């Protein structure tokens, strides 16, 4: 039954028709709860009216809904109203692969990228026992961001009938996914038959090898530009599939021999001799893309690094960037530290999905503009990643484990970065790191032409000296350059930049989140002098400008600046208005010495965070209609209420969600509240407030019904992060900076207010979580060189047990203590736990393959009281911001704000 615009299926409002086919009618609809468009696919009458087929369809839909993968279109659910049943699916914008092929021959590198993403989608499905059965170009979408999305996994089997007449010489036609015996029914399309495997064409059951055949047919068509099996009727097409051999002579002369060999293995008619696992195709395609038989550049990659690299590689818009590189988008790079870009440089823009420039400086660009280095925000990420802008290649930089906030040496050959609480350097090509100095706080640095590195240092604890320090890059003793004047209201000195000539340093002087001035201090020492009030993160560029963020509007502006006089010489102008603006921090950008600008687009930080429940099959249920900067969900002991933190300007507040009635209530009004926890039976909520002037954290308890005033629990003279409380409310575990460049875990006795060290080693320990009986503590440690999850007794012996096997962080116990959950990259993992007669943990396994939770130091998920599902904070839109790369930007800057080059 057709649906008219404005009609509703459950909560979804139909906007327009999108098409029709074997899946029935397809509509664009609006989800008012998450403010996003979805695809509604109504079921064909033959399915909706048949109870047996409907039950089988629902079983298949549930199995398919368990697929959570970046290259699989997500199935959100199944709705019914007024006798109409419809699948609610991710609306994937962009052309199908068939439409892309109709536009002309596809470049080889683009084909490899598309095929690689398809193989990853199939591999993820096959690992969960889901067979597509109907892979064809019309079921492969190419998004505007460059990602491939495969549609309609497993639903062909669900739509097929149990019995039917046979097609001539082809066996039961019902074995075909969307081909039926009655030409008047939906789904009779020649395209489907052309991609069927020989065993499907004969009416035999399909398995994963059938998908591999279809994958080979699609790949053949991409490479040759023509249909492999083409005939005028379904029967003739099926006969051709069974009888005819592929014409590999149609492949272009330049087709790599390894690619041809892979294609031949996929298109063997006997499934027993065909390629047996699509993962083998995925590995071969990765090697072909890298141009070798192993990881790029010989860099050894861990499993997590490989996943992170592929994530960045595959989120580039290949059909945009490949063409741009081929056409000479990127200019001939100037020598390291050389002159600025010539005045006539053309301005060109490219967008990259999957990397974000957010607060501070998590992305750096080399002085010659040829490489981007970024860190991966995925939990347990292995290190910094390098992308060359003339290549799709992304490499893990060895020696940068747990690294963040990178910056380049003037010659571009060495990378400075921060890891733990240390300033380190490593060759850009990777190697052994050298750590030069302690660097507490979320530090940034700058590398001068004379080999001096200036960096910010804000030690833990109240009353300690903080400011900017300097140290020789070759090694030596660090010394203070500036000291924060607390008596004058200063809080921090951030974002140093050593200016040309190496005699002065630019910096941001913080008195508040938006109360920031730009100042200059001599590198030899002295008092900072304000040169631009109410500005932040200023950068001097060779065109003779200071580029900075306006503290009031968060717009990027530029002003002509005289280095001799250390003063602005003209009015400021807006140069970037669509920059990503974090709600609780400062938007960031990077500019190379030769004139390439990097920045992220995408509106306000946190505006698109959603609160959802995800069950063990992967089905997602929204819990809060409003999208906001929600963080740190915590389920109450009785499982009826969800505690949330919402980041707002200028503070963060606590909210409560009634999980039964979906009623949302604001709990706190004044102050900046963080790291909230349920106390005991849930009658109280504990939270911390940090005093910005001295970084001391004070812990309070507040009645969860909002009926009383907060009471003080403890005062910590260091920036501790409350992590977990014993069930009786007696002990609180906190992680903190131990003033020795590491994170440690303390336990505070809530009766006495006394703190004792629980874990204090030479390694980082974080994310403590008490077991439900209070006898065990799960935590994260990097003692092996990467983050892993461990468990040890709370009292008694110092025995410890490693739970994770492939990296992990942010562990949380199930309410019965029989399972431990943690994050491994984008996956939510589980291990079965037994404590009697001794502690044992099962081999971990994924419970949600693509958790998609927003990650920060405090975990952004929790397990429900019944253990059947999880509450997660997710980004409702794309999984990452768009990084905009503007080459030749100095040409544009000179036009917008005329100045004189220096």
XYZ file of C-alpha atoms in Angstrom, residues 49-542:
494
model
C 0.180 -11.469 4.318
C 1.995 -14.780 4.937
C 2.494 -15.500 8.696
C 5.242 -18.061 8.078
C 7.206 -15.859 5.719
C 6.650 -12.866 7.974
C 8.032 -14.752 10.969
C 11.020 -15.861 8.898
C 11.533 -12.329 7.666
C 11.530 -10.987 11.219
C 14.097 -13.583 12.240
C 16.356 -12.615 9.329
C 15.855 -8.918 10.039
C 16.882 -9.415 13.657
C 19.988 -11.294 12.576
C 20.864 -8.562 10.086
C 20.247 -5.888 12.716
C 23.126 -7.364 14.672
C 25.539 -6.109 12.020
C 27.324 -2.965 13.193
C 30.011 -2.029 10.710
C 31.094 1.225 9.020
C 30.419 -0.254 5.565
C 27.060 -1.875 6.320
C 23.881 0.201 6.196
C 22.374 -0.071 9.657
C 18.979 -1.678 10.226
C 17.362 0.288 13.067
C 14.193 -1.702 13.596
C 10.844 -2.999 12.367
C 7.694 -0.881 12.765
C 4.022 -1.741 12.299
C 0.977 0.522 12.288
C -2.363 0.239 10.567
C -1.443 -3.128 9.083
C 1.645 -1.697 7.350
C 5.016 -3.201 8.288
C 8.203 -1.367 7.441
C 11.901 -1.728 8.040
C 13.556 1.367 9.504
C 17.020 1.665 7.998
C 19.893 4.068 7.768
C 19.296 6.521 4.943
C 22.452 6.419 2.853
C 22.780 9.446 0.604
C 24.746 9.232 -2.604
C 24.802 7.245 -5.846
C 24.789 3.488 -6.093
C 27.809 1.730 -7.513
C 25.726 1.014 -10.606
C 25.094 4.740 -11.079
C 28.790 5.445 -10.553
C 29.741 2.909 -13.244
C 27.222 4.440 -15.624
C 29.237 7.672 -15.414
C 32.255 6.092 -17.110
C 35.288 3.908 -16.400
C 36.362 4.038 -12.736
C 40.077 4.610 -11.972
C 41.865 1.519 -10.673
C 42.739 2.951 -7.255
C 39.130 3.952 -6.689
C 38.010 0.441 -7.674
C 40.425 -1.055 -5.145
C 39.100 1.221 -2.403
C 35.494 0.335 -3.206
C 36.249 -3.375 -3.389
C 38.189 -3.277 -0.127
C 35.268 -1.698 1.706
C 32.831 -4.196 0.194
C 35.065 -7.073 1.299
C 35.225 -5.702 4.843
C 31.432 -5.460 4.960
C 31.059 -9.055 3.742
C 33.730 -10.281 6.136
C 31.958 -8.709 9.111
C 28.657 -10.263 8.024
C 30.104 -13.713 7.381
C 31.744 -13.736 10.803
C 28.262 -13.350 12.288
C 26.761 -16.014 10.040
C 24.918 -13.538 7.781
C 24.987 -14.168 4.011
C 23.981 -11.322 1.719
C 22.639 -13.451 -1.185
C 21.917 -10.402 -3.332
C 25.162 -8.456 -3.717
C 25.005 -6.266 -6.825
C 25.915 -2.668 -7.759
C 22.402 -1.469 -6.898
C 22.941 -2.649 -3.303
C 26.218 -0.764 -2.889
C 26.004 2.952 -2.096
C 28.821 5.501 -2.317
C 28.413 8.255 0.250
C 29.431 11.865 -0.228
C 32.131 11.327 2.400
C 33.741 8.566 0.388
C 32.554 5.516 2.312
C 30.951 2.436 0.789
C 27.711 1.181 2.363
C 26.343 -2.247 1.497
C 22.537 -2.486 1.752
C 20.012 -5.238 2.514
C 22.151 -7.928 4.141
C 20.371 -11.265 4.452
C 16.972 -9.948 3.452
C 16.849 -11.741 0.091
C 16.445 -15.077 1.864
C 13.698 -13.646 4.011
C 11.774 -12.355 1.002
C 11.926 -15.577 -1.023
C 8.997 -17.970 -0.876
C 9.313 -21.608 0.184
C 7.995 -23.165 -3.045
C 7.531 -22.053 -6.579
C 7.644 -23.169 -10.154
C 11.061 -23.668 -11.597
C 12.645 -21.476 -14.156
C 13.563 -23.435 -17.250
C 16.821 -25.221 -16.611
C 17.523 -23.223 -13.509
C 15.939 -24.954 -10.540
C 13.520 -23.265 -8.151
C 13.466 -19.556 -8.825
C 12.718 -18.922 -5.157
C 16.357 -19.685 -4.416
C 17.109 -16.308 -5.965
C 16.994 -13.424 -3.508
C 14.541 -11.058 -5.116
C 13.472 -12.987 -8.206
C 10.015 -14.546 -8.015
C 8.199 -16.810 -10.449
C 5.423 -14.336 -11.131
C 6.551 -11.473 -13.366
C 3.784 -9.300 -11.940
C 5.327 -9.417 -8.475
C 7.917 -6.927 -7.265
C 11.500 -8.009 -7.605
C 11.687 -9.282 -11.189
C 14.883 -7.580 -12.294
C 17.485 -8.906 -14.663
C 20.179 -7.221 -12.614
C 19.718 -9.614 -9.709
C 20.034 -12.742 -11.858
C 23.232 -11.417 -13.464
C 25.072 -11.431 -10.137
C 23.860 -14.787 -8.813
C 26.323 -17.602 -8.212
C 26.026 -20.804 -10.281
C 24.769 -22.735 -7.266
C 22.037 -20.148 -6.653
C 21.095 -20.229 -10.334
C 20.649 -24.005 -9.960
C 18.326 -23.495 -6.990
C 20.816 -24.758 -4.411
C 21.376 -23.128 -0.990
C 23.637 -20.119 -0.867
C 26.535 -19.746 1.543
C 29.380 -17.290 1.993
C 31.063 -18.586 -1.171
C 28.013 -17.402 -3.103
C 28.681 -13.885 -1.834
C 32.313 -14.242 -2.953
C 31.124 -15.087 -6.473
C 28.830 -12.047 -6.541
C 31.686 -9.916 -5.208
C 33.828 -11.148 -8.121
C 31.109 -10.336 -10.647
C 30.773 -6.791 -9.299
C 34.556 -6.335 -9.302
C 34.758 -7.641 -12.892
C 32.143 -5.128 -14.001
C 34.023 -2.271 -12.277
C 37.280 -3.264 -13.996
C 35.899 -3.842 -17.479
C 32.964 -1.454 -17.585
C 30.650 -4.162 -18.894
C 28.217 -6.734 -17.525
C 29.744 -10.205 -17.095
C 26.488 -12.104 -17.695
C 23.954 -10.277 -19.838
C 20.880 -11.633 -21.624
C 17.357 -10.528 -22.505
C 15.496 -12.737 -20.029
C 15.977 -14.065 -16.535
C 16.165 -17.657 -17.779
C 18.798 -16.835 -20.392
C 20.826 -14.888 -17.854
C 20.740 -17.758 -15.356
C 21.742 -20.195 -18.086
C 24.696 -17.962 -18.952
C 25.773 -17.900 -15.295
C 25.741 -21.709 -15.199
C 27.321 -22.301 -18.633
C 29.582 -19.433 -19.709
C 33.128 -18.742 -18.501
C 34.236 -15.180 -17.709
C 36.198 -13.396 -20.423
C 39.276 -12.241 -18.524
C 40.714 -10.932 -21.772
C 38.353 -7.949 -21.334
C 40.474 -6.702 -18.440
C 42.564 -3.624 -19.192
C 46.244 -4.347 -20.041
C 47.382 -2.513 -16.903
C 45.367 -4.681 -14.504
C 47.775 -5.906 -11.776
C 48.443 -9.659 -12.096
C 47.574 -10.168 -8.417
C 44.206 -8.502 -8.938
C 43.478 -10.693 -11.954
C 44.448 -13.781 -9.933
C 42.108 -12.734 -7.142
C 39.285 -12.168 -9.614
C 39.824 -15.586 -11.184
C 39.640 -17.274 -7.766
C 36.368 -15.491 -6.957
C 34.795 -16.568 -10.250
C 35.402 -20.326 -10.111
C 32.054 -22.016 -10.745
C 32.704 -24.921 -8.371
C 32.228 -23.431 -4.883
C 34.627 -26.018 -3.448
C 37.476 -24.583 -5.527
C 36.419 -20.966 -5.239
C 38.057 -18.535 -2.826
C 36.811 -19.785 0.545
C 36.940 -16.646 2.713
C 36.316 -13.034 1.742
C 38.887 -12.007 4.335
C 41.565 -13.372 2.016
C 40.320 -10.992 -0.668
C 40.397 -8.149 1.838
C 44.071 -8.845 2.658
C 44.991 -9.037 -1.031
C 43.253 -5.733 -1.760
C 45.023 -4.036 1.139
C 48.376 -5.215 -0.202
C 47.501 -4.019 -3.699
C 46.602 -0.585 -2.357
C 49.902 -0.364 -0.505
C 51.851 -1.476 -3.540
C 53.582 -4.274 -1.613
C 52.986 -7.528 0.145
C 52.790 -6.055 3.611
C 52.107 -2.924 5.640
C 53.133 0.359 4.035
C 56.731 1.387 4.387
C 57.604 -1.765 6.258
C 56.009 -0.368 9.406
C 54.852 -3.142 11.695
C 51.244 -2.593 12.676
C 49.299 -4.057 15.533
C 45.721 -5.194 14.984
C 44.450 -1.939 16.462
C 46.815 0.126 14.341
C 45.733 -1.630 11.182
C 42.090 -0.994 12.008
C 42.801 2.649 12.753
C 44.759 3.032 9.528
C 42.033 1.409 7.458
C 39.432 3.586 9.149
C 41.214 6.728 8.009
C 42.119 5.312 4.599
C 38.580 4.345 3.761
C 36.934 7.525 4.953
C 38.623 9.664 2.314
C 36.407 10.593 -0.606
C 38.384 8.515 -3.124
C 36.593 9.687 -6.236
C 37.294 13.288 -5.180
C 40.810 13.067 -3.813
C 42.142 10.558 -6.343
C 41.087 12.745 -9.226
C 42.446 15.815 -7.483
C 45.833 14.222 -6.896
C 45.980 12.937 -10.477
C 45.146 16.387 -11.793
C 47.925 17.914 -9.693
C 45.793 19.327 -6.908
C 48.701 19.513 -4.521
C 51.287 22.064 -5.422
C 54.990 21.356 -5.743
C 55.978 21.554 -2.112
C 58.583 24.115 -1.083
C 61.692 22.965 0.760
C 61.401 22.458 4.501
C 61.457 25.808 6.206
C 61.696 27.493 2.815
C 59.890 30.538 1.485
C 56.171 30.977 1.640
C 53.857 29.981 -1.191
C 54.107 32.279 -4.238
C 51.471 34.999 -4.460
C 49.809 33.420 -7.511
C 49.254 30.007 -5.909
C 45.766 28.720 -6.823
C 43.480 27.973 -3.883
C 42.066 24.443 -3.823
C 39.992 22.624 -1.237
C 39.644 18.965 -0.320
C 37.666 17.414 2.523
C 38.776 14.303 4.413
C 36.388 12.283 6.559
C 37.536 10.669 9.791
C 40.127 13.186 11.070
C 39.118 16.119 13.225
C 40.847 19.255 14.408
C 39.199 19.925 17.740
C 40.452 21.523 20.949
C 44.170 22.091 21.478
C 46.144 20.607 18.587
C 45.483 16.964 17.800
C 46.433 17.355 14.124
C 49.726 18.730 12.800
C 50.820 19.476 9.241
C 54.440 19.271 8.122
C 56.233 22.510 7.209
C 56.219 21.585 3.503
C 52.511 20.732 3.611
C 53.046 17.149 2.441
C 51.928 15.155 5.519
C 49.302 15.250 8.234
C 49.898 13.623 11.610
C 46.948 12.973 13.880
C 46.024 10.844 16.848
C 43.196 8.349 16.834
C 40.528 8.995 19.464
C 39.417 5.353 19.420
C 39.752 3.728 22.894
C 43.111 2.029 23.256
C 44.441 3.532 20.005
C 48.060 2.485 19.395
C 49.679 5.797 18.501
C 49.950 8.699 16.072
C 49.002 8.242 12.434
C 50.644 9.816 9.391
C 48.866 10.544 6.116
C 50.728 11.781 3.068
C 48.526 14.181 1.155
C 49.622 12.779 -2.216
C 48.595 9.260 -1.210
C 45.801 7.237 0.381
C 48.387 5.619 2.624
C 48.064 6.006 6.398
C 50.815 4.710 8.667
C 51.228 4.182 12.369
C 54.351 6.033 13.519
C 56.344 3.614 15.643
C 57.410 5.053 18.981
C 54.343 7.285 19.401
C 52.316 4.971 21.639
C 49.708 6.919 23.655
C 50.862 10.049 21.834
C 48.854 13.241 21.380
C 49.262 16.878 20.309
C 52.027 16.385 17.708
C 54.212 19.160 16.285
C 56.988 19.160 13.686
C 60.647 20.121 13.747
C 61.486 22.978 11.326
C 62.943 20.542 8.764
C 59.877 18.278 9.005
C 61.948 15.149 9.693
C 61.230 14.767 13.397
C 58.022 14.825 15.366
C 57.496 16.228 18.841
C 54.532 14.956 20.844
C 53.290 14.246 24.342
C 52.706 10.849 25.906
C 51.497 10.368 29.435
C 53.035 13.311 31.234
C 56.154 13.617 29.090
C 57.453 15.579 26.128
C 58.974 13.188 23.566
C 60.490 13.273 20.078
C 60.742 10.560 17.398
C 61.791 10.448 13.719
C 58.804 11.027 11.437
C 59.492 7.676 9.777
C 59.185 6.023 13.198
C 61.734 4.620 15.640
C 62.734 4.814 19.270
C 61.289 7.782 21.117
C 63.388 10.102 23.261
C 61.564 11.725 26.174
C 63.002 15.111 27.062
C 61.031 16.469 30.015
C 57.968 16.218 32.218
C 54.993 17.954 30.639
C 51.903 17.775 32.807
C 48.523 18.899 31.575
C 47.157 18.727 28.035
C 50.342 20.248 26.644
C 51.233 21.723 23.258
C 54.678 22.612 21.933
C 56.679 24.511 19.325
C 60.090 23.677 17.820
C 62.396 26.570 16.964
C 65.015 26.839 14.226
C 67.835 26.798 16.813
C 66.669 23.446 18.236
C 64.799 24.828 21.235
C 61.410 23.341 22.102
C 58.955 25.441 24.094
C 56.059 23.645 25.757
C 53.448 24.215 28.421
C 53.777 22.537 31.817
C 51.070 22.579 34.466
C 51.985 20.183 37.284
C 49.281 18.471 39.318
C 48.419 19.892 42.695
C 47.537 23.295 44.032
C 50.061 26.053 44.446
C 52.704 24.548 42.179
C 54.534 26.639 39.621
C 53.166 26.382 36.094
C 53.639 28.072 32.740
C 55.860 27.570 29.684
C 59.175 25.716 29.722
C 61.973 25.323 27.178
C 64.385 22.447 26.547
C 66.977 21.646 23.846
C 65.650 19.104 21.354
C 69.014 17.337 21.585
C 68.450 16.757 25.292
C 69.271 18.630 28.458
C 67.668 20.311 31.418
C 64.312 22.008 30.978
C 64.006 25.532 32.355
C 61.094 27.876 32.969
C 60.271 30.487 30.353
C 57.098 31.943 31.907
C 55.233 31.572 35.172
C 51.464 31.825 35.481
C 50.650 34.893 37.606
C 47.895 33.431 39.780
C 47.739 36.566 41.889
C 46.866 38.467 38.732
C 44.065 36.056 37.835
C 45.996 33.993 35.285
C 45.214 30.287 35.048
C 47.383 28.898 32.246
C 49.820 29.745 29.479
C 49.048 27.714 26.358
C 49.749 27.302 22.623
C 53.342 28.538 22.328
C 54.794 29.391 18.912
C 58.449 30.326 18.458
C 58.380 33.265 16.047
C 60.664 33.670 13.004
C 64.158 34.660 14.055
C 63.867 32.609 17.232
C 63.907 35.582 19.604
C 60.275 35.664 20.784
C 57.488 33.279 21.638
C 53.788 33.825 20.993
C 51.410 32.406 23.620
C 47.836 32.452 24.915
C 47.301 33.723 28.469
C 44.190 32.193 30.046
C 42.094 33.847 32.733
C 38.993 31.850 31.852
C 37.640 29.633 29.112
C 36.838 32.580 26.840
C 38.856 35.219 28.702
C 42.122 34.788 26.813
C 44.760 37.231 25.547
C 47.535 36.748 22.985
C 50.943 37.758 24.340
C 54.627 37.723 23.351
C 57.584 36.866 25.600
C 61.328 36.959 24.758
C 62.789 33.470 24.377
C 65.641 34.608 26.615
C 63.122 35.265 29.377
C 60.944 38.075 30.641
C 57.334 39.019 31.259
C 54.654 38.266 28.651
C 53.318 41.348 26.889
C 49.730 41.324 25.599
C 49.602 42.144 21.878
C 46.001 41.127 21.040
C 43.404 41.091 23.823
C 40.451 38.657 23.831
C 42.021 36.347 21.283
C 43.254 32.780 21.576
C 45.546 30.346 19.802
C 47.186 32.947 17.584
C 49.592 31.780 14.879
C 52.011 33.970 12.936
C 52.238 33.087 9.221
C 54.810 34.165 6.587
